[in-house]
Coordinates of C-alpha atoms in Angstrom, one line a residue:
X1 CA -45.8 28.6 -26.7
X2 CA -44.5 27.3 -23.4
X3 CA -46.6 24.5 -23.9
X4 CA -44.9 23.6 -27.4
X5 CA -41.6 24.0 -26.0
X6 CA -42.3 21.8 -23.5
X7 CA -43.1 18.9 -25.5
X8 CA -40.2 20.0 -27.5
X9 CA -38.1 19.4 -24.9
X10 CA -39.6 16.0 -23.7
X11 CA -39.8 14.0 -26.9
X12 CA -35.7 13.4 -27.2
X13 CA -35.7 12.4 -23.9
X14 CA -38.5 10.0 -24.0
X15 CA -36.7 8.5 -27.6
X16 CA -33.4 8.0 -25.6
X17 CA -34.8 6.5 -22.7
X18 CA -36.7 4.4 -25.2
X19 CA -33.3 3.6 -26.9
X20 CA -31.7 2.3 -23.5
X21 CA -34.9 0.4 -22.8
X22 CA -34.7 -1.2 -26.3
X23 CA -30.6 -1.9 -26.0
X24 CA -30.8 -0.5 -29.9
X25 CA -31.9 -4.1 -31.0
X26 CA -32.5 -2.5 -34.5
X27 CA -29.1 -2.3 -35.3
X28 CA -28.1 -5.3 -33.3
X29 CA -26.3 -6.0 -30.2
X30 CA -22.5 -5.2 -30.9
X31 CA -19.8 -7.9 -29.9
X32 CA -19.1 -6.1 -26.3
X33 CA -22.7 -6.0 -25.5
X34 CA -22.9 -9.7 -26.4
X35 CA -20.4 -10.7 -23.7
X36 CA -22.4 -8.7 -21.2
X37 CA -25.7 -10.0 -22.4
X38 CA -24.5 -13.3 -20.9
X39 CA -23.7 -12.5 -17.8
X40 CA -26.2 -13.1 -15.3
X41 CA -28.6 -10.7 -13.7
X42 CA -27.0 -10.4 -10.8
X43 CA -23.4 -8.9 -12.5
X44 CA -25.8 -5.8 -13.1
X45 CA -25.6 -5.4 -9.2
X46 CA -22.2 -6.1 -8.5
X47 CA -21.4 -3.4 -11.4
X48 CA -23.2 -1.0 -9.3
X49 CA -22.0 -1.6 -6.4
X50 CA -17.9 -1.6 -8.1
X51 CA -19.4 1.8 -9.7
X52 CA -19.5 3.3 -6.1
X53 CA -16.1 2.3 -5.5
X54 CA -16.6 0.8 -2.0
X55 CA -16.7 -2.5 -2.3
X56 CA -18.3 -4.8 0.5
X57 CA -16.4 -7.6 2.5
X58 CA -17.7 -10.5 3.5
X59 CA -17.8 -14.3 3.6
X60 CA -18.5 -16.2 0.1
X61 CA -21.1 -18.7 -0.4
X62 CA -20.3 -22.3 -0.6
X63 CA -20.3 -25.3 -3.1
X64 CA -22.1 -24.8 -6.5
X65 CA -23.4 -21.0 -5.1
X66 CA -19.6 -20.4 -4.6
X67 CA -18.8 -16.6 -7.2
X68 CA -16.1 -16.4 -9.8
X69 CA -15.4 -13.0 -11.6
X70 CA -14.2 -11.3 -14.7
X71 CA -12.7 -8.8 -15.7
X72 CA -12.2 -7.8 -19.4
X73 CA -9.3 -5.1 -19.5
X74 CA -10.1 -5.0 -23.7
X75 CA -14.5 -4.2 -22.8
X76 CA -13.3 -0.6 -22.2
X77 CA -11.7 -0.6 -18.7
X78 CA -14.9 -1.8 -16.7
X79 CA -14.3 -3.7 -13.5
X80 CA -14.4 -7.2 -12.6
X81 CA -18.1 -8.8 -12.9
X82 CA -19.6 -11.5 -11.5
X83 CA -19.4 -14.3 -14.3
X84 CA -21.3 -17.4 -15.1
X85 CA -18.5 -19.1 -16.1
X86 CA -16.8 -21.5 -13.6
X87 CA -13.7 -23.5 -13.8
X88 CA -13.9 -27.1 -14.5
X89 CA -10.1 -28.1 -14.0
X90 CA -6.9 -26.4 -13.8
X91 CA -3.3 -27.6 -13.8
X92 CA -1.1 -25.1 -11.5
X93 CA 1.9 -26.1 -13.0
X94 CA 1.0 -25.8 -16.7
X95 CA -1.2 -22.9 -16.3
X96 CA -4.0 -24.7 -18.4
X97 CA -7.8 -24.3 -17.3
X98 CA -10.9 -25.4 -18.7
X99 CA -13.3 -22.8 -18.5
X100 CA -17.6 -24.0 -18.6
X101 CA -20.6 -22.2 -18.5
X102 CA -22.2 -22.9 -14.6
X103 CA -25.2 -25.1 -14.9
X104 CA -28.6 -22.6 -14.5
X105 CA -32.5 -23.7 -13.9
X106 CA -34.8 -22.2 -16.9
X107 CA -37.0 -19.4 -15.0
X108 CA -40.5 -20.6 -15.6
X109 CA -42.7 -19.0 -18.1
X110 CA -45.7 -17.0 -17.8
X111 CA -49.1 -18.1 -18.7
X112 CA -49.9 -17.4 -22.4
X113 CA -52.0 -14.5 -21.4
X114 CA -49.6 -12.9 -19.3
X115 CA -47.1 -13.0 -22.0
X116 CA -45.6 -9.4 -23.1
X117 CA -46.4 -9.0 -27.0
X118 CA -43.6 -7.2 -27.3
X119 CA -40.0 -8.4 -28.2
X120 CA -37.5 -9.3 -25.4
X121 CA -35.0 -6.1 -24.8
X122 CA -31.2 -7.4 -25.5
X123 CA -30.0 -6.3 -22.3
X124 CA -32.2 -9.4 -20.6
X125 CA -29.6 -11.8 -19.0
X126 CA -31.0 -15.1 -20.6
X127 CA -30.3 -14.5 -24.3
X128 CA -29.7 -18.4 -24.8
X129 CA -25.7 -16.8 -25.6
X130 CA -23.0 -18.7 -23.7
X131 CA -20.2 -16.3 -21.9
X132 CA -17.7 -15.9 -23.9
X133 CA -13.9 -15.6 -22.7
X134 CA -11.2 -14.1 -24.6
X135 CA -7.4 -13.5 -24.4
X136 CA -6.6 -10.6 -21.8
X137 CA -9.2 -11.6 -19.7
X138 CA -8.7 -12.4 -15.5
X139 CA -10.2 -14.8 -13.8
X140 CA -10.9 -15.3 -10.0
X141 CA -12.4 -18.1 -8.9
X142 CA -13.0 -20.1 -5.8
X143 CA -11.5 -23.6 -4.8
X144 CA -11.8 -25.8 -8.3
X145 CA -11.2 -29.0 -9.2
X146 CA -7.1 -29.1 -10.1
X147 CA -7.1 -25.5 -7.6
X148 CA -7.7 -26.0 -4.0
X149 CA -6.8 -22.6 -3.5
X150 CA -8.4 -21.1 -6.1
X151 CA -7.1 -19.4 -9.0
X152 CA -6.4 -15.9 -10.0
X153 CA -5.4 -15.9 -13.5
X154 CA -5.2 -14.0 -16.5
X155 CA -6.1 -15.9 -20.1
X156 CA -3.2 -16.0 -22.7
X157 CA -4.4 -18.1 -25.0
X158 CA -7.9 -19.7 -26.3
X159 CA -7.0 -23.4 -27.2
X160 CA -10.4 -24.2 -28.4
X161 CA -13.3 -25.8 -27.1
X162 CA -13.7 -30.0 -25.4
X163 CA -16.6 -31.7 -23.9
X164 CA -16.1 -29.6 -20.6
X165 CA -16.0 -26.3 -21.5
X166 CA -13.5 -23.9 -23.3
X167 CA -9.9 -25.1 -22.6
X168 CA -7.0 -21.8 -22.4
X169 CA -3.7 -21.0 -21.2
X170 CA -3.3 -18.5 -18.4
X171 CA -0.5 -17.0 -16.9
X172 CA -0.5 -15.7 -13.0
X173 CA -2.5 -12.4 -12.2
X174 CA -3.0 -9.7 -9.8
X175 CA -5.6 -8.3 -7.7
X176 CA -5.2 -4.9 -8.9
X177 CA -6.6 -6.3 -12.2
X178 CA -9.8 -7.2 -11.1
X179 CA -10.7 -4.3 -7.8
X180 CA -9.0 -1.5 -10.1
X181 CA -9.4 1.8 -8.3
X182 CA -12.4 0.9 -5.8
X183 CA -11.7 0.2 -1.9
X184 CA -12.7 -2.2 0.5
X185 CA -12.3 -2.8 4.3
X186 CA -13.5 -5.5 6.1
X187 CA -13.0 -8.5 8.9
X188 CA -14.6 -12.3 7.8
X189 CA -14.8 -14.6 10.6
X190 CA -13.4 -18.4 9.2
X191 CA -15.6 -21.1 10.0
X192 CA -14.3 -23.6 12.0
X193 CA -16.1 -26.4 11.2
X194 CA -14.1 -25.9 7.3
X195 CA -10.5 -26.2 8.6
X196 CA -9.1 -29.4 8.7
X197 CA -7.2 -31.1 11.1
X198 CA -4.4 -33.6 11.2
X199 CA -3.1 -34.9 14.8
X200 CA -0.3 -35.6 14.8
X201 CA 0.2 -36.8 18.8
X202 CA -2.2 -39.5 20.1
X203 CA -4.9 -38.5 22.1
X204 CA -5.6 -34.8 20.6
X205 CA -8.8 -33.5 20.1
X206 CA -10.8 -31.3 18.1
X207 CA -13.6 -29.2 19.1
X208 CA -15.5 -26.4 17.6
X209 CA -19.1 -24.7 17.5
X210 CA -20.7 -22.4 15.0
X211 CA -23.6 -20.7 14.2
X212 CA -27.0 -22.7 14.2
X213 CA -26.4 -24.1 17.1
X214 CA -23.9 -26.5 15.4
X215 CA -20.8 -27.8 17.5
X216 CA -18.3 -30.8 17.2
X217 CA -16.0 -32.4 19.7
X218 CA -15.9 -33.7 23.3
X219 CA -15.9 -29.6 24.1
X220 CA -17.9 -28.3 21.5
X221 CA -21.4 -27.6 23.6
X222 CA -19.2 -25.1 25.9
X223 CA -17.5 -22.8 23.3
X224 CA -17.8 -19.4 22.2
X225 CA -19.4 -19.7 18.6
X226 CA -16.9 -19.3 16.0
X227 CA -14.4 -20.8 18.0
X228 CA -12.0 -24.0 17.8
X229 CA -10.3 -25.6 20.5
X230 CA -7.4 -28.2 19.9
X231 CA -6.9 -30.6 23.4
X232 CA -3.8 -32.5 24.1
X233 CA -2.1 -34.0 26.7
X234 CA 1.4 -36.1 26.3
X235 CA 4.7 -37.5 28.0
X236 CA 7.7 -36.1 27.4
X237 CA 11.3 -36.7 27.8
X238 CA 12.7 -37.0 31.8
X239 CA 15.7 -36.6 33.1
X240 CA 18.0 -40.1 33.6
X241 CA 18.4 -39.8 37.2
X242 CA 14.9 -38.7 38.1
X243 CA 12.8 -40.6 40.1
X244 CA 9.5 -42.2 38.9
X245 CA 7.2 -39.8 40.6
X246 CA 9.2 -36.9 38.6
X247 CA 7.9 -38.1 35.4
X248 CA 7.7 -35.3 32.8
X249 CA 4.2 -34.6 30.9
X250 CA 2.7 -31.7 29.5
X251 CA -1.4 -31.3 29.0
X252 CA -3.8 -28.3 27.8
X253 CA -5.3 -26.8 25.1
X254 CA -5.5 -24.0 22.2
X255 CA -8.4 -22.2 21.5
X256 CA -9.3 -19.2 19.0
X257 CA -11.5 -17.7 17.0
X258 CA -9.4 -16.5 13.8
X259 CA -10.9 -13.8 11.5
X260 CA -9.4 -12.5 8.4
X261 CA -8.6 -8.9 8.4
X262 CA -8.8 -7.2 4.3
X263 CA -8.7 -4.3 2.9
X264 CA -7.7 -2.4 -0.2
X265 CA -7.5 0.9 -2.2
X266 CA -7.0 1.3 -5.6
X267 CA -6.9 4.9 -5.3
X268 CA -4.4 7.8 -4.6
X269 CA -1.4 5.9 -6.1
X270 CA 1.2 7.4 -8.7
X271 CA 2.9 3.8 -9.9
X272 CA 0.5 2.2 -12.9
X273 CA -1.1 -1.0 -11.6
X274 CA -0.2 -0.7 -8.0
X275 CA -2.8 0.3 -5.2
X276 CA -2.6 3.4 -2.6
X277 CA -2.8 0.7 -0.1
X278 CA -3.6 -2.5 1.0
X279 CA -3.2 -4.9 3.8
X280 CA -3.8 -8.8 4.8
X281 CA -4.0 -10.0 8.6
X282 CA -5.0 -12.9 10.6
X283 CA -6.7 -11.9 14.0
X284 CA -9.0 -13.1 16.4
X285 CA -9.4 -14.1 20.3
X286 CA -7.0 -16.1 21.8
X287 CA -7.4 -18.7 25.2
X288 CA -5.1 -21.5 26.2
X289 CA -4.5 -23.2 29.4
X290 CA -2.1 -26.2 29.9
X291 CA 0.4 -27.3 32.8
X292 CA 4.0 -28.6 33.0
X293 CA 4.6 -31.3 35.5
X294 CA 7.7 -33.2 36.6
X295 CA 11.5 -33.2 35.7
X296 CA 11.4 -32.4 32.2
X297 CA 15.3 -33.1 30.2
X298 CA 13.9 -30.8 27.3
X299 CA 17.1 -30.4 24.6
X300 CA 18.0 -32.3 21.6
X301 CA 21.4 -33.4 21.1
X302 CA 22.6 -30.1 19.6
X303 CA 21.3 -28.5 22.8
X304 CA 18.6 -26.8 20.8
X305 CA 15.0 -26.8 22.8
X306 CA 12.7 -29.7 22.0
X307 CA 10.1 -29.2 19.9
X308 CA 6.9 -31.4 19.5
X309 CA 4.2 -30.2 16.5
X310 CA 0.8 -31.9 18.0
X311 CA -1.9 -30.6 15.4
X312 CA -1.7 -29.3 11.8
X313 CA -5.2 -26.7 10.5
X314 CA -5.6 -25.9 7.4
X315 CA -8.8 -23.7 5.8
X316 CA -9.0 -21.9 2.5
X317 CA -11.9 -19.6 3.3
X318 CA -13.3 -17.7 0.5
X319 CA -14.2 -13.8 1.1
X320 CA -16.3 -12.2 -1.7
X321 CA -14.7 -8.4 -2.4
X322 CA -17.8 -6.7 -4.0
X323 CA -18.2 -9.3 -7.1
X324 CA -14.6 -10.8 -6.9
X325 CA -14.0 -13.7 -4.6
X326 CA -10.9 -13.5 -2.6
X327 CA -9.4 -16.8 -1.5
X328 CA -7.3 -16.9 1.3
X329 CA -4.8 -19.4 2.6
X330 CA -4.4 -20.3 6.5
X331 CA -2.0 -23.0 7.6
X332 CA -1.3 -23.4 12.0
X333 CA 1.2 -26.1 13.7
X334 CA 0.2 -26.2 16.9
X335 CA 3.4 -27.3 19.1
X336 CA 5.1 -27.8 22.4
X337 CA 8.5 -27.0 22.9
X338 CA 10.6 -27.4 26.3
X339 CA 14.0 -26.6 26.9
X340 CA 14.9 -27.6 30.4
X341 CA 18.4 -28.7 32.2
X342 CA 16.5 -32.1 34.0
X343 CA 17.5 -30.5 37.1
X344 CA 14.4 -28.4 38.2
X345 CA 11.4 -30.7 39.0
X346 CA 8.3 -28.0 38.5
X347 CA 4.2 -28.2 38.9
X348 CA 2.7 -25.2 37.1
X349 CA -0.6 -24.5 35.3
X350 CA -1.2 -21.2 33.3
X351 CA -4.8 -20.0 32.3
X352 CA -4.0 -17.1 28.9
X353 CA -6.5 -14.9 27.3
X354 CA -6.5 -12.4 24.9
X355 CA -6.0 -11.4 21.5
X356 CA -4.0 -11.2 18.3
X357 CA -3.2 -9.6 15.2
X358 CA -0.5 -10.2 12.7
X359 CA -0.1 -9.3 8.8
X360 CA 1.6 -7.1 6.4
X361 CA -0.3 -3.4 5.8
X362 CA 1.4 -1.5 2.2
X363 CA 1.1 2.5 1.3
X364 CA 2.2 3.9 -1.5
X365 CA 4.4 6.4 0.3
X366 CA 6.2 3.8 2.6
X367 CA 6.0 0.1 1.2
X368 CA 5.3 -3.2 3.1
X369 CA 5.2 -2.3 6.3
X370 CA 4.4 -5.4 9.6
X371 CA 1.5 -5.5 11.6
X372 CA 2.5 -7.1 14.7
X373 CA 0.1 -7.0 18.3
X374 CA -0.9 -9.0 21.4
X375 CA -2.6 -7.9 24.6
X376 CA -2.8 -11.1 26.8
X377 CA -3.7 -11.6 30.3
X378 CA -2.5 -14.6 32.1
X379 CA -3.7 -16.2 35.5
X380 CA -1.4 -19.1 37.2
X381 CA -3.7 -21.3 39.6
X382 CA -0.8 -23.2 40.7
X383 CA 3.0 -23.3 40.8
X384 CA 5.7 -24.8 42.5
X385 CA 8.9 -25.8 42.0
X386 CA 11.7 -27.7 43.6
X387 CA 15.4 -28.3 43.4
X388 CA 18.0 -26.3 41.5
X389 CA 17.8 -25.6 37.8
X390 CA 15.8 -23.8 35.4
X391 CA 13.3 -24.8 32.8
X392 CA 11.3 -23.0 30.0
X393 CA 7.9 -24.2 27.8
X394 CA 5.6 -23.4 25.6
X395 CA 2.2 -24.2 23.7
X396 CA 2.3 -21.8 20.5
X397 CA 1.3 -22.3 17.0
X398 CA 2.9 -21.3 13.4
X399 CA 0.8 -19.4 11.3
X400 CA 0.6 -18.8 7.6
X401 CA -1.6 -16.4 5.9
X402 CA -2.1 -15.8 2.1
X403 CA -4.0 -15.5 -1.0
X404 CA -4.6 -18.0 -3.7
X405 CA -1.8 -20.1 -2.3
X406 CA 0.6 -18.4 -2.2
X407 CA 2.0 -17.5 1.3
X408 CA 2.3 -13.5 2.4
X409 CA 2.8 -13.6 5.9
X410 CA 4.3 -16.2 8.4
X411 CA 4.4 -15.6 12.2
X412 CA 5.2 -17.5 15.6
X413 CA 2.3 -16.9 18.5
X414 CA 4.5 -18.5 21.4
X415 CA 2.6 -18.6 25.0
X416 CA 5.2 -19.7 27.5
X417 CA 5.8 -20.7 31.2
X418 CA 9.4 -20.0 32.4
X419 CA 10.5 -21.3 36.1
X420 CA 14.1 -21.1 37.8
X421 CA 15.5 -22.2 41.1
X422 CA 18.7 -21.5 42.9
X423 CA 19.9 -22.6 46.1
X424 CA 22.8 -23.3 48.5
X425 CA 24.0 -26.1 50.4
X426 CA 26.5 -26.7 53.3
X427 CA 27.6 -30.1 56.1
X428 CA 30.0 -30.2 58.5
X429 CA 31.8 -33.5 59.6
X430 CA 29.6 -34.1 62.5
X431 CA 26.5 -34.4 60.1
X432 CA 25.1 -30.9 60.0
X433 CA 23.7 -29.9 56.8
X434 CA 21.9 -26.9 56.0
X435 CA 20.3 -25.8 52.5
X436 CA 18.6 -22.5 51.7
X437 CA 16.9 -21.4 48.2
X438 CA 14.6 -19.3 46.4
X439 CA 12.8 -20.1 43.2
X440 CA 10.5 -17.5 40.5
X441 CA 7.7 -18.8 38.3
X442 CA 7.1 -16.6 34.8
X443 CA 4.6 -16.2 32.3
X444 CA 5.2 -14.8 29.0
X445 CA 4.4 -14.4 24.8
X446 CA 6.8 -14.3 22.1
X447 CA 5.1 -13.3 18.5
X448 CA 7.6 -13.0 15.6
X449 CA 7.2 -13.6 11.9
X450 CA 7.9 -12.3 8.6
X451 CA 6.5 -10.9 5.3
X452 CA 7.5 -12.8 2.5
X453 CA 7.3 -12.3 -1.1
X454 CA 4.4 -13.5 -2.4
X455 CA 2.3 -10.2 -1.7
X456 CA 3.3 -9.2 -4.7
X457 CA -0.2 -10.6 -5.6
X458 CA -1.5 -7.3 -4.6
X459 CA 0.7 -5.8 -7.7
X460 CA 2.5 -4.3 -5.3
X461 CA 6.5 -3.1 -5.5
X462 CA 8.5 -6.5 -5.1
X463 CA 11.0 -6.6 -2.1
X464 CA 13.7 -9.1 -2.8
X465 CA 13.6 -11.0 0.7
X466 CA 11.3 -11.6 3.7
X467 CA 10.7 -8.7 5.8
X468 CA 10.6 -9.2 9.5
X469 CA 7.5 -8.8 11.8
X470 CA 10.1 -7.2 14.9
X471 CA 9.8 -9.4 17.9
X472 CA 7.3 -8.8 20.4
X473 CA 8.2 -10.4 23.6
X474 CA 6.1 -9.9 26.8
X475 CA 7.2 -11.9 30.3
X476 CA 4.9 -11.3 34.0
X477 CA 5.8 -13.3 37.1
X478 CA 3.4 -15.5 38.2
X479 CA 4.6 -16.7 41.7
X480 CA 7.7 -17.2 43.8
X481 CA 9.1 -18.5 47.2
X482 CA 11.8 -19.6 49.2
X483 CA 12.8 -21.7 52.2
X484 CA 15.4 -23.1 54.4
X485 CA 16.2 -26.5 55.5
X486 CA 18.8 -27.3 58.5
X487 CA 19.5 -31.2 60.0
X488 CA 21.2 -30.9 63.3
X489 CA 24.4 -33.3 64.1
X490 CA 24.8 -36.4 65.9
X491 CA 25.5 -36.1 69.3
X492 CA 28.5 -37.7 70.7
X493 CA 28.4 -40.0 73.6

C-alpha cells in the first residue's frame, strides 16, 4: 500500500516538472513568454542573481560586449534583464532612439548523430524571435551613438520599424525603475587610460599605467597601477618692480587614482518609487607635489585671486549593477590659482598624500545628505621666504560626478601653500639702519562642493536648489624663521 501511494505521490510531480521542462509548447508560448524567449541565455542569470536581491557592482565590459537592460513594468513587475537589444542612435534633445537587435554568431550545430530527436523546449534562448520592445518599457544602455553618456530611458511610443532597428519615443527615466527593491554596494576603480585629456597650458603632460603592465606618458613606468598623473610647469605673473631673478613660476603635478563609490537599496522605503537609500561618490588616493618660486603679483583687476585651469579629464565609465549598466559621468579642471600682494618674494616646495571622498548619501528618513572627507599628510622639503608681504597658492581640481549626464555632485579639492612675512625697519641721519623680521610657511586643503539637482535620477524627493557639501578646511605649518639685519654709521673725521 505504501508502495502505491508512493507512486501516487510521484507521478504529478514528475508531469509538472515535465511541464516546466516542456515550457507547455502544446498550447503555445503566450505573448509574455515570447519576449523572454528572446532574450539571451545569459538574462536567465542576471534574473537569478536580481531574484536574491543583492546585486553585484563592478566594472562593465567594453565596446560591442558593453550590457544594456530592460525592464518591462507591464511583464508582471519582474526586474530589469539583460537585453539583446542595443541602441543604434539616439537624439537627447528629441527623445527619439532607434532600438536594433545586437548582432550574435549562430552556435554551431551538432553532428547529425548527436542531434536530440526530440523537439527544442520554448524556453531555449535562440528561438529565431527578435526582442520585442513595447510602450512602458526602460531602457539602460551604455555610451551609443547620439548618447555619449548613455541613456536611461523609458519608451512612450513605438514609431514603427527602419532599416536600423525599431525607431520610438522615450521620455527620461529613473533608476528605481530598473533595480526595484534589490540592493547593491560596491567601489569600481576608472581606468585611466579611458579619460581624456585636453591641456590647456603648454608643456603639460599626461601619464598613467594600468593593469597588464600597460602605462602611457613620460612617468608612466613609475606609477601606482590605476593611477594618472597630470605634470605641469608654467610662468606666471610678477610683480612690476621685481627684479629679474624674482621671476614668478609655478611647477608640479596631480596624481590620483579615482574610484566610484555606489550603492543602493530599494527596500525599507514608505514613498512609492523611491529607494530606502542610496548614494554616489568619487574617491580614491590622492599625491601632488609642486613649488612656488619668485615674486608672484597674483590678483586680477577686481582683486580676485588669479586663476589658471591647466588640464581638463573627462571619463564616462560604465559600472554594471547586477544586469543593469550604470553610466557614470566624471568631469576634473585641474588649476592654479595665486593670490599674492608682489611684495613677498618666496621658494617653497610641498610633497601631499592622502585621500578623498566626496558625494551625496540619501535615507528615507533624512533626505540628501553630503559626504565630504580628506585625511592628507604633507611634507615641505624646502621653504624660504624674503621681504614683507604675504602670498597664498594652490594646485586643486574641480570635480563633477553623475549619472547618465546629468551632474549630481560638484566639489573643489584645493591643496594649498600659504607664506607671510612681516618686518620692521629703522635709520638714523648718520646712516644706521637696522631691520628685523619673522616670516611663517603653511600648508593646507580646502574641499567644498555641492549637491545639485539632478539626483533625482535616483527617483528620489526633489530639493529645489543645490545643497552644500560644508567646507572642510585643514592648514599645518610647514616652516618658519626670523632674522635681524643692522649697518653701522659713517664715522666722522
Amino acid at each position: 500500500m505504501r508502495r502505491t501511494t508512493a507512486k501516487a505521490i510521484a507521478l504529478p510531480a514528475l508531469t509538472a516538472a515535465s511541464l516546466l521542462v516542456a515550457g507547455c509548447s502544446a498550447s503555445g508560448p503566450s505573448p509574455a513568454s515570447a519576449r523572454a524567449d528572446a532574450e539571451p541565455a545569459a538574462a536567465a542569470a542576471d534574473a537569478a542573481s536580481a531574484g536574491d536581491r543583492q546585486l553585484a557592482v563592478k566594472a562593465a565590459p567594453d565596446g560591442a560586449a558593453a550590457p544594456s537592460a530592460v525592464a518591462h513594468p507591464t511583464g508582471g513587475g519582474r526586474q530589469a534583464e539583460k537585453s539583446s537589444l542595443k541602441v543604434a542612435s539616439f537624439d537627447r534633445e528629441s527623445g527619439r532612439a532607434v532600438l536594433s537587435e545586437a548582432s550574435r554568431t549562430p552556435a554551431k550545430k551538432p553532428p547529425a548523430a548527436a542531434r536530440p530527436t526530440s523537439p527544442a523546449p520554448s524556453g531555449s534562448a535562440d528561438t529565431g524571435q527578435k526582442a520585442q520592445v513595447a510602450v512602458g518599457d526602460i531602457i539602460a544602455s551604455a555610451p551609443a551613438p547620439g548618447a555619449p553618456d548613455g541613456v536611461l530611458a523609458k519608451v512612450t511610443q513605438v514609431l514603427g520599424k527602419t532599416e536600423k532597428g525599431t525607431e520610438v519615443n522615450t521620455a527620461p527615466a529613473t533608476l528605481g525603475a530598473l533595480l526595484g527593491d534589490s540592493k547593491a554596494d560596491g567601489k569600481v576603480p576608472v581606468d585611466p587610460s579611458t579619460m581624456t585629456v585636453e591641456p590647456l597650458v603648454q608643456g603639460t603632460k599626461v601619464s598613467w599605467a594600468k593593469t597588464g603592465d600597460a602605462h602611457f606618458g613620460p612617468k608612466g613606468a613609475q606609477l601606482p597601477l590605476g593611477s594618472l598623473r597630470i605634470d605641469v610647469g608654467t610662468s606666471i605673473a610678477t610683480a612690476k618692480d621685481a627684479p629679474a631673478s624674482a621671476a614668478a613660476s609655478a611647477a608640479g603635478f596631480v596624481q590620483l587614482a579615482p574610484e566610484v563609490d555606489f550603492s543602493y537599496d530599494g527596500r525599507g522605503t514608505g514613498t512609492a518609487g523611491a529607494p530606502g537609500g542610496a548614494s554616489l561618490a568619487l574617491s580614491g588616493d590622492w599625491s601632488s607635489q609642486w613649488e612656488l618660486k619668485g615674486q608672484a603679483a597674483g590678483t586680477t583687476p577686481g582683486g580676485k585671486p588669479l586663476r589658471l585651469p591647466f588640464a581638463k579629464l573627462h571619463a564616462a565609465p560604465v559600472i554594471q549593477v547586477g544586469p543593469v549598466p550604470v553610466v557614470v559621468n566624471l568631469g576634473l579642471t585641474c588649476y592654479l590659482q595665486v593670490d599674492a600682494d608682489g611684495k613677498i618674494n618666496v621658494d617653497v616646495k610641498q610633497d601631499l598624500k592622502g585621500d578623498f571622498r566626496v558625494g551625496g548619501s540619501y535615507s528615507h528618513g533624512k533626505g540628501w545628505t553630503p559626504v565630504n572627507s580628506s585625511e592628507m599628510k604633507a611634507t615641505s622639503p624646502r621653504a624660504t621666504v624674503s621681504a614683507a608681504g604675504k602670498v597664498k597658492a594652490a594646485l586643486g581640481a574641480e570635480a563633477s560626478v553623475g549619472l547618465y549626464g546629468a551632474v549630481g555632485v560638484t566639489a573643489d579639492l584645493a591643496p594649498y601653500l600659504r607664506a607671510e612675512a612681516e618686518g620692521t625697519a629703522s635709520a638714523a641721519t648718520d646712516g644706521s639702519a637696522s631691520a628685523a623680521g619673522q616670516w611663517k610657511a603653511y600648508g593646507g586643503l580646502d574641499l567644498t562642493g555641492a549637491l545639485q539637482v539632478q539626483l533625482k535620477i535616483f527617483d528620489t524627493p526633489i530639493f529645489q536648489k543645490p545643497i552644500p557639501l560644508g567646507s572642510l578646511h585643514r592648514e599645518w605649518k610647514l616652516a618658519e624663521g626670523s632674522g635681524a639685519v643692522s649697518t653701522p654709521g659713517k664715522r666722522r673725521g
